[in-house]
Coordinates of C-alpha atoms and ligand atoms in Angstrom, one line a residue:
M1008 CA 0.1 0.2 0.0
K1009 CA 1.9 3.6 -1.0
Q1010 CA 1.0 6.2 1.3
V1011 CA 0.3 9.4 -0.9
T1012 CA 0.4 13.1 -0.1
I1013 CA -1.5 15.8 -2.2
L1014 CA -0.1 19.3 -2.2
G1015 CA -2.4 21.4 -3.5
A1016 CA -5.5 18.7 -2.8
T1017 CA -8.2 21.1 -3.8
G1018 CA -6.9 22.3 -6.9
S1019 CA -7.7 20.9 -10.4
I1020 CA -4.5 18.3 -10.4
G1021 CA -5.6 17.5 -6.7
L1022 CA -8.9 16.7 -7.6
S1023 CA -7.9 14.7 -10.5
T1024 CA -5.4 12.8 -8.3
L1025 CA -8.2 12.0 -5.4
D1026 CA -10.4 11.0 -8.6
V1027 CA -7.6 8.5 -9.8
L1028 CA -6.6 7.4 -6.4
A1029 CA -10.4 6.5 -5.4
R1030 CA -10.0 3.9 -8.2
H1031 CA -7.5 1.9 -6.7
Q1032 CA -7.9 2.1 -2.8
D1033 CA -6.2 -1.2 -2.7
Q1034 CA -3.4 0.5 -3.6
F1035 CA -3.1 3.8 -2.4
A1036 CA -4.0 5.2 0.5
V1037 CA -4.4 9.1 1.3
F1038 CA -1.7 10.2 3.5
A1039 CA -2.1 13.9 3.8
L1040 CA -4.1 16.5 1.6
T1041 CA -3.2 20.2 1.4
A1042 CA -4.8 23.5 0.7
N1043 CA -4.5 27.3 1.3
T1044 CA -7.3 28.5 2.3
Q1045 CA -10.4 26.7 0.7
V1046 CA -11.4 25.2 3.9
E1047 CA -15.0 23.6 2.9
R1048 CA -13.5 21.9 0.3
L1049 CA -10.6 20.2 2.3
Y1050 CA -13.2 19.3 4.7
Q1051 CA -15.3 17.6 2.6
Q1052 CA -12.0 15.8 1.4
C1053 CA -11.2 14.9 4.8
R1054 CA -14.4 13.2 5.7
Q1055 CA -14.3 11.6 2.3
Y1056 CA -10.6 10.2 2.2
Q1057 CA -9.9 10.4 5.8
P1058 CA -6.2 11.5 5.7
V1059 CA -3.7 11.1 8.6
Y1060 CA -2.7 15.1 7.9
A1061 CA -4.5 17.8 6.7
V1062 CA -2.7 20.9 6.0
M1063 CA -4.1 24.5 5.7
F1064 CA -1.4 27.3 4.3
D1065 CA -3.4 29.9 6.0
A1066 CA -3.0 29.7 9.6
Q1067 CA -7.1 31.2 10.1
A1068 CA -8.3 28.5 7.7
A1069 CA -6.4 25.7 9.7
E1070 CA -8.0 26.7 13.1
Q1071 CA -11.4 26.8 11.2
L1072 CA -10.7 23.1 9.8
Q1073 CA -9.6 21.7 12.8
N1074 CA -12.8 23.0 14.6
K1075 CA -15.4 21.3 11.6
L1076 CA -13.2 18.1 11.9
Q1077 CA -13.1 17.9 15.8
Q1078 CA -17.2 18.2 15.8
D1079 CA -17.2 15.5 13.6
G1080 CA -14.7 13.2 15.7
L1081 CA -12.5 12.9 12.6
E1082 CA -8.8 11.8 13.8
T1083 CA -7.3 13.6 10.7
R1084 CA -4.5 15.9 12.3
V1085 CA -4.6 19.5 11.4
L1086 CA -1.4 21.0 10.5
A1087 CA -0.6 25.0 9.4
G1088 CA 1.9 27.1 7.3
L1089 CA 4.9 26.1 5.3
E1090 CA 6.2 24.0 7.9
G1091 CA 3.2 21.9 8.0
L1092 CA 3.4 21.5 4.0
I1093 CA 7.0 20.7 4.5
N1094 CA 6.3 18.0 7.2
V1095 CA 4.0 16.2 5.0
A1096 CA 5.7 16.4 2.0
S1097 CA 8.8 14.6 3.9
H1098 CA 6.9 12.5 6.5
A1099 CA 8.5 9.4 6.8
H1100 CA 5.3 7.7 6.6
T1101 CA 4.8 9.6 3.1
D1102 CA 5.7 7.4 0.2
Y1103 CA 4.5 9.3 -3.1
V1104 CA 4.2 13.2 -3.2
M1105 CA 2.1 15.0 -5.7
A1106 CA 3.3 18.4 -6.4
A1107 CA 0.1 20.5 -7.5
I1108 CA 0.3 23.7 -5.4
V1109 CA 0.4 26.7 -8.2
G1110 CA 3.5 28.9 -8.7
A1111 CA 6.4 29.7 -6.5
A1112 CA 4.6 28.7 -3.5
G1113 CA 5.2 24.9 -4.2
L1114 CA 9.1 25.5 -4.4
Q1115 CA 9.7 24.7 -0.8
P1116 CA 7.1 21.9 -0.1
T1117 CA 8.4 20.1 -3.5
L1118 CA 11.8 20.3 -2.7
A1119 CA 11.4 18.8 0.9
A1120 CA 9.9 15.8 -0.7
A1121 CA 13.0 15.5 -3.3
R1122 CA 15.3 15.8 -0.7
A1123 CA 13.4 13.1 1.5
G1124 CA 14.0 10.7 -1.1
K1125 CA 10.4 10.1 -2.4
R1126 CA 8.3 9.1 -5.2
V1127 CA 7.7 13.2 -6.5
L1128 CA 4.8 13.7 -9.1
L1129 CA 5.5 16.9 -10.5
A1130 CA 2.8 18.9 -11.6
N1131 CA 4.0 22.5 -10.1
K1132 CA 6.3 23.5 -12.9
E1133 CA 6.9 26.8 -11.5
A1134 CA 9.2 25.0 -8.7
L1135 CA 11.3 23.1 -11.3
V1136 CA 11.4 26.6 -13.4
M1137 CA 12.7 28.6 -10.5
S1138 CA 15.3 26.1 -8.5
G1139 CA 16.0 23.6 -11.7
K1140 CA 19.4 22.4 -10.9
L1141 CA 19.0 22.4 -7.1
F1142 CA 15.8 20.5 -7.9
M1143 CA 17.6 18.0 -10.1
D1144 CA 20.6 17.7 -7.9
A1145 CA 18.3 16.9 -4.6
I1146 CA 16.3 14.5 -6.8
K1147 CA 19.7 12.1 -7.5
Q1148 CA 21.6 13.1 -4.2
N1149 CA 18.6 11.4 -2.2
D1150 CA 17.3 8.6 -5.0
A1151 CA 14.1 10.4 -5.1
E1152 CA 12.1 9.4 -8.1
L1153 CA 10.6 12.3 -10.1
L1154 CA 7.7 11.8 -12.4
P1155 CA 6.4 14.3 -14.7
I1156 CA 3.0 15.1 -14.2
D1157 CA 2.5 17.9 -16.9
S1158 CA 0.8 16.6 -20.0
E1159 CA 3.4 17.2 -22.4
H1160 CA 6.5 16.0 -20.4
N1161 CA 4.7 13.2 -19.1
A1162 CA 4.3 12.2 -23.0
I1163 CA 8.0 12.7 -23.6
F1164 CA 8.9 10.6 -20.9
Q1165 CA 6.6 7.7 -22.1
C1166 CA 8.4 8.2 -25.7
L1167 CA 11.7 7.7 -24.1
P1168 CA 13.3 4.2 -23.7
G1169 CA 14.7 4.4 -20.3
Q1170 CA 14.6 5.6 -17.0
P1171 CA 14.1 8.9 -15.8
T1172 CA 17.6 9.9 -15.3
D1173 CA 18.9 8.7 -18.6
N1174 CA 20.7 11.0 -20.9
I1175 CA 18.4 11.5 -23.8
H1176 CA 21.6 12.6 -26.0
D1177 CA 22.9 8.8 -25.4
L1178 CA 19.4 7.5 -26.7
G1179 CA 19.9 8.3 -29.9
V1180 CA 17.2 11.4 -29.5
K1181 CA 17.6 14.1 -31.8
R1182 CA 14.8 16.7 -31.1
I1183 CA 12.0 17.1 -28.8
L1184 CA 8.7 18.0 -29.8
L1185 CA 6.7 20.0 -27.6
T1186 CA 3.4 20.6 -28.5
G1187 CA 0.6 23.4 -27.3
S1188 CA -3.0 24.2 -28.3
G1189 CA -2.0 27.8 -28.4
G1190 CA -5.1 28.7 -26.2
P1191 CA -8.1 30.4 -26.7
F1192 CA -6.6 33.7 -28.4
R1193 CA -4.6 31.8 -31.2
Q1194 CA -6.5 33.0 -33.7
M1195 CA -8.0 36.2 -32.6
P1196 CA -7.2 39.4 -34.6
L1197 CA -4.4 41.0 -32.6
S1198 CA -6.2 44.3 -32.1
R1199 CA -8.8 42.8 -30.0
L1200 CA -6.1 40.9 -27.7
Q1201 CA -6.3 44.5 -25.5
T1202 CA -10.1 43.9 -24.5
V1203 CA -10.3 40.2 -23.4
T1204 CA -11.5 39.4 -20.0
P1205 CA -10.0 37.1 -17.6
E1206 CA -13.1 35.0 -18.1
Q1207 CA -12.5 34.8 -21.9
A1208 CA -8.7 33.8 -21.2
V1209 CA -9.6 31.3 -18.5
A1210 CA -11.9 29.7 -20.6
H1211 CA -9.4 27.1 -22.6
P1212 CA -10.6 25.0 -25.6
N1213 CA -9.2 21.6 -25.0
W1214 CA -8.5 21.8 -20.9
D1215 CA -10.1 22.4 -17.5
M1216 CA -7.6 24.0 -15.5
G1217 CA -7.0 26.5 -12.7
Q1218 CA -6.9 30.0 -13.4
K1219 CA -3.3 30.7 -13.5
I1220 CA -2.1 28.2 -15.9
S1221 CA -5.4 29.1 -18.3
V1222 CA -4.0 32.4 -18.4
D1223 CA -0.3 31.2 -19.0
S1224 CA -2.0 29.2 -21.8
A1225 CA -3.5 32.1 -23.5
T1226 CA -0.4 34.0 -23.3
M1227 CA 1.6 30.7 -24.1
M1228 CA 3.9 31.2 -21.0
N1229 CA 2.9 28.4 -20.2
K1230 CA 4.8 26.5 -23.1
G1231 CA 7.7 29.1 -22.2
L1232 CA 7.8 27.7 -18.6
E1233 CA 7.6 24.1 -20.1
L1234 CA 10.2 24.6 -22.2
I1235 CA 12.4 25.5 -19.1
E1236 CA 10.8 22.4 -17.6
A1237 CA 11.8 20.0 -20.4
C1238 CA 15.6 21.4 -20.3
W1239 CA 15.9 20.3 -16.8
L1240 CA 14.1 16.9 -16.6
F1241 CA 15.8 15.9 -20.0
D1242 CA 19.0 17.3 -19.1
T1243 CA 18.9 19.0 -22.5
T1244 CA 18.8 22.5 -24.1
P1245 CA 16.4 25.0 -25.6
D1246 CA 18.0 24.4 -29.3
F1247 CA 16.8 20.8 -28.8
I1248 CA 13.1 21.5 -28.3
Q1249 CA 10.7 22.4 -30.6
I1250 CA 7.7 24.1 -30.0
V1251 CA 4.7 22.7 -32.2
V1252 CA 1.4 24.4 -32.1
H1253 CA -1.5 21.6 -32.3
P1254 CA -4.8 22.8 -31.6
Q1255 CA -6.6 19.6 -31.0
S1256 CA -4.5 18.7 -27.8
V1257 CA -4.5 14.9 -28.7
V1258 CA -0.8 14.6 -29.3
H1259 CA 0.6 15.5 -26.2
S1260 CA 4.4 15.7 -27.3
M1261 CA 6.6 14.0 -29.2
V1262 CA 10.4 12.5 -29.5
E1263 CA 12.3 12.5 -32.8
Y1264 CA 15.2 9.8 -32.9
D1265 CA 18.4 9.8 -35.0
D1266 CA 17.0 7.2 -37.4
G1267 CA 14.1 9.4 -38.6
S1268 CA 11.4 8.0 -36.0
V1269 CA 9.0 10.1 -34.4
L1270 CA 7.1 8.7 -31.6
A1271 CA 4.0 10.4 -30.0
Q1272 CA 2.2 9.8 -27.1
M1273 CA -1.6 10.6 -28.0
G1274 CA -5.0 10.6 -25.6
Q1275 CA -7.9 12.4 -24.6
P1276 CA -6.6 15.7 -22.9
D1277 CA -7.4 14.7 -19.1
M1278 CA -5.0 15.2 -16.8
R1279 CA -6.0 11.7 -14.9
T1280 CA -4.1 9.7 -17.9
P1281 CA -0.5 11.5 -16.7
I1282 CA -1.5 11.3 -13.1
A1283 CA -2.5 7.5 -13.1
H1284 CA 0.7 6.5 -15.7
A1285 CA 2.9 8.5 -12.8
L1286 CA 1.3 6.5 -9.9
A1287 CA 1.2 3.3 -11.5
W1288 CA 4.7 3.5 -13.4
P1289 CA 6.4 1.3 -14.8
K1290 CA 3.0 -0.3 -14.6
R1291 CA -0.2 0.9 -16.2
M1292 CA -3.9 1.0 -14.5
D1293 CA -7.3 2.6 -15.4
S1294 CA -7.4 6.0 -14.9
G1295 CA -11.1 6.8 -15.5
V1296 CA -10.4 8.3 -19.0
A1297 CA -12.4 7.9 -22.2
R1298 CA -11.0 6.2 -24.5
L1299 CA -9.8 8.1 -27.6
N1300 CA -11.9 7.7 -30.6
L1301 CA -9.5 8.7 -33.9
F1302 CA -12.7 8.6 -36.1
D1303 CA -14.1 11.3 -34.1
V1304 CA -10.6 13.1 -33.9
A1305 CA -10.6 13.0 -37.8
H1306 CA -7.5 15.2 -38.2
L1307 CA -4.3 16.7 -36.5
D1308 CA -3.0 20.1 -37.3
F1309 CA 0.8 21.3 -36.4
V1310 CA 1.7 24.8 -37.3
P1311 CA 4.8 27.2 -35.9
P1312 CA 4.5 29.1 -33.0
D1313 CA 3.7 32.8 -33.7
Y1314 CA 5.8 34.6 -31.6
E1315 CA 4.2 38.1 -32.5
R1316 CA 1.3 37.1 -31.1
F1317 CA 2.8 35.4 -28.4
P1318 CA 5.8 37.6 -27.0
C1319 CA 6.0 35.5 -23.6
L1320 CA 7.2 32.6 -25.5
Q1321 CA 10.2 34.5 -26.6
L1322 CA 11.1 35.9 -23.3
A1323 CA 11.0 32.5 -21.7
E1324 CA 13.5 31.1 -24.5
Q1325 CA 15.4 34.0 -23.5
A1326 CA 15.6 33.3 -19.9
A1327 CA 15.8 29.4 -20.3
R1328 CA 18.9 30.5 -22.4
E1329 CA 20.4 32.7 -19.6
G1330 CA 19.9 30.1 -17.0
G1331 CA 21.1 31.0 -13.0
T1332 CA 17.8 32.9 -11.5
T1333 CA 16.7 34.3 -14.8
P1334 CA 13.5 31.7 -14.6
A1335 CA 12.8 32.6 -11.1
I1336 CA 12.6 36.0 -12.4
L1337 CA 10.7 35.4 -15.0
N1338 CA 8.2 33.4 -13.5
A1339 CA 7.8 35.9 -10.3
A1340 CA 6.9 38.3 -12.9
N1341 CA 4.3 36.4 -14.5
E1342 CA 2.5 35.4 -11.4
V1343 CA 2.3 38.9 -10.4
A1344 CA 1.2 39.9 -13.8
V1345 CA -1.3 37.4 -14.1
Q1346 CA -2.7 37.9 -10.9
A1347 CA -2.9 41.9 -12.1
F1348 CA -4.4 40.7 -15.4
L1349 CA -7.3 38.7 -13.5
N1350 CA -7.9 41.5 -11.1
K1351 CA -8.5 43.4 -14.0
E1352 CA -5.8 46.0 -13.0
L1353 CA -3.9 44.7 -16.3
G1354 CA -4.6 44.2 -20.1
F1355 CA -3.7 41.0 -21.4
P1356 CA -0.8 42.5 -23.8
G1357 CA 0.3 43.9 -20.2
I1358 CA 1.1 40.6 -19.0
A1359 CA 4.3 40.4 -21.7
E1360 CA 5.0 44.1 -21.2
V1361 CA 5.7 43.3 -17.4
V1362 CA 7.6 40.3 -17.9
E1363 CA 9.9 42.3 -19.9
S1364 CA 10.1 45.1 -18.5
V1365 CA 11.2 42.8 -15.2
L1366 CA 13.7 41.1 -17.3
G1367 CA 14.8 44.3 -18.3
V1368 CA 16.1 45.8 -15.2
M1369 CA 17.1 42.5 -13.5
S1370 CA 19.8 40.4 -14.2
G1371 CA 20.1 36.9 -13.0
R1372 CA 22.6 35.4 -10.9
C1373 CA 24.1 32.1 -10.3
A1374 CA 21.2 29.7 -8.8
E1375 CA 23.5 28.6 -6.4
N1376 CA 21.2 28.0 -3.1
L1377 CA 17.5 28.5 -2.3
A1378 CA 18.2 31.9 -0.3
T1379 CA 19.5 33.3 -3.6
I1380 CA 16.6 32.0 -5.7
L1381 CA 13.7 33.6 -2.8
D1382 CA 15.8 36.7 -3.2
D1383 CA 15.4 37.3 -6.7
D1384 CA 11.8 35.9 -6.9
E1385 CA 10.9 38.4 -4.0
Q1386 CA 12.7 41.6 -5.9
A1387 CA 11.1 40.5 -9.0
R1388 CA 7.8 40.6 -7.5
L1389 CA 8.4 44.1 -6.4
Q1390 CA 9.5 45.5 -10.0
A1391 CA 6.4 43.8 -11.2
R1392 CA 4.1 45.3 -8.9
E1393 CA 6.3 48.6 -9.3
F1394 CA 5.3 48.5 -13.3
I1395 CA 1.8 47.8 -13.0
D1396 CA 1.5 50.7 -10.6
Q1397 CA 3.2 53.1 -13.2
T1398 CA 0.9 52.0 -16.0
R1399 CA -2.2 52.5 -13.8
S1400 CA -1.1 55.9 -12.7
K1401 CA -0.6 56.6 -16.1
V1402 CA -3.8 55.4 -17.6
Q1403 CA -5.8 56.8 -14.9
Ligands
LIG1087 P1 -5.5 25.2 -9.0 O1 -5.1 26.8 -8.9 O2 -6.4 24.6 -9.6 O3 -4.8 24.8 -7.4 C1 -3.8 25.0 -6.8 C2 -3.8 24.3 -5.5 O4 -2.7 25.1 -4.5 C3 -4.9 24.6 -4.4 O5 -5.1 23.3 -3.6 C4 -4.9 25.7 -3.7 O6 -5.2 25.9 -2.3 C5 -3.1 25.5 -3.7 N1 -2.4 26.7 -3.1 C6 -2.4 27.9 -4.1 N2 -1.8 28.6 -3.4 C7 -1.2 28.2 -2.0 C8 -0.4 28.5 -1.2 N3 0.4 30.0 -1.3 N4 0.0 27.6 -0.2 C9 -0.1 26.4 -0.4 N5 -1.0 26.1 -1.2 C10 -1.7 26.8 -2.3 O7 -3.9 25.0 -9.7 P2 -3.9 23.6 -10.9 O8 -4.6 22.3 -10.2 O9 -4.3 23.9 -12.0 O10 -2.6 23.7 -11.0 C11 -1.4 23.6 -9.9 C12 0.2 23.1 -10.6 O11 -0.2 22.1 -11.5 C13 0.3 24.6 -11.4 O12 1.5 24.4 -11.0 C14 0.2 23.8 -13.1 O13 1.2 24.8 -13.7 C15 0.1 22.5 -13.2 N6 -0.6 22.2 -13.9 C16 -1.8 21.6 -14.0 C17 -2.4 21.4 -14.7 C18 -4.3 21.3 -15.0 O14 -4.7 20.5 -16.0 N7 -4.7 21.9 -13.9 C19 -1.6 21.1 -15.9 C20 -0.3 20.5 -16.0 C21 0.2 21.3 -15.0 P3 -6.5 26.7 -2.3 O15 -7.9 25.7 -3.1 O16 -7.0 26.6 -0.9 O17 -6.6 27.8 -2.9
LIG1088 MG1 1.3 21.2 -20.1

């Protein structure tokens, strides 16, 4: 019986993970569930799955959860804050950790899971983007297992022959083809992007995801973050990765080999497939996902990315090449800009403008330790906030 901790249990990936686990209760037990502020949802999950621990990042929310669970006579122990998250992510009784907190907030608990030698199921791409080398070193040095949940990286992993730590350059791999749908604004006239609303941006044509990653998909910053993620996961460089826009989201990515073979992993756009894959690996198990009917799909399109429409893609590629703390700076600026867009403080094209401005005034450093990374993350957030406030005061 594997004991599973889900960091970010109340989110889109968290819910999909619980759905898969519920189908395999003979193999997996829920050890700990965590959330930020959504008390009611975590409370319902505790009632259903009876984890040993529940963690709320927010201290007040933790108190509320504790009271509700006590009233029901449930034995789930409640913890709070970063300390609580790190505790359950690295707990001696946890075997698998699903890292599904959104954004930089997930970095330290995810790193703690790696350092404790767990099987880390990585959805929280921002953690890897920020701390790439540190994180990959922690995985290797502590005999942890790293399995990608991001559908593209899970697809690439499935198209490779070896163990997660094999160097792909020894496997006859010529290129990685990283697919992305192009999001909801792929064909919208550029002049209309200024007026798109958060509601339009989060309405992804193929995937049902949390708000932040949905906006990232609309700007294609998501693909940029995924490029950086792929470089770390598969120990390669941006030149080795071709981004391919594929609007149907049926091919989840591909690997091209020296002999001309191109292997693709296909499936429904449903995160339960990569989640089930990573939980069961190296075996396979049912995910609850409907079968792919190729006659319904009928045709697949592939086009090159449009850098004018998606400037975030270029910014992320540049950050990937610069390395050091530059990807962490890019990520932090983007998180602040996306939140400002969701709060209607910033127009949609403003997201890329804020990220570009922050990258223009900050230079990355060697990302040798967590303190440096967190420091640059914080500085980039302050800079981004300043640019947003300046832009708003100009408009008003
Ligand atoms: P959601 O916004 O749906 O969920 C985020 C989860 O993180 C929630 O449980 C939330 O708690 C928790 N959380 C948010 N902020 C904090 C914080 N400061 N401290 C602790 N917990 C926090 O996100 P998604 O599930 O969509 O995405 C999660 C991660 O997975 C992201 O990194 C995303 O890029 C990645 N991913 C997601 C995919 C998807 O299909 N959704 C696909 C591929 C990758 P609360 O509910 O209390 O706010
Ligand atoms: Mg993805």
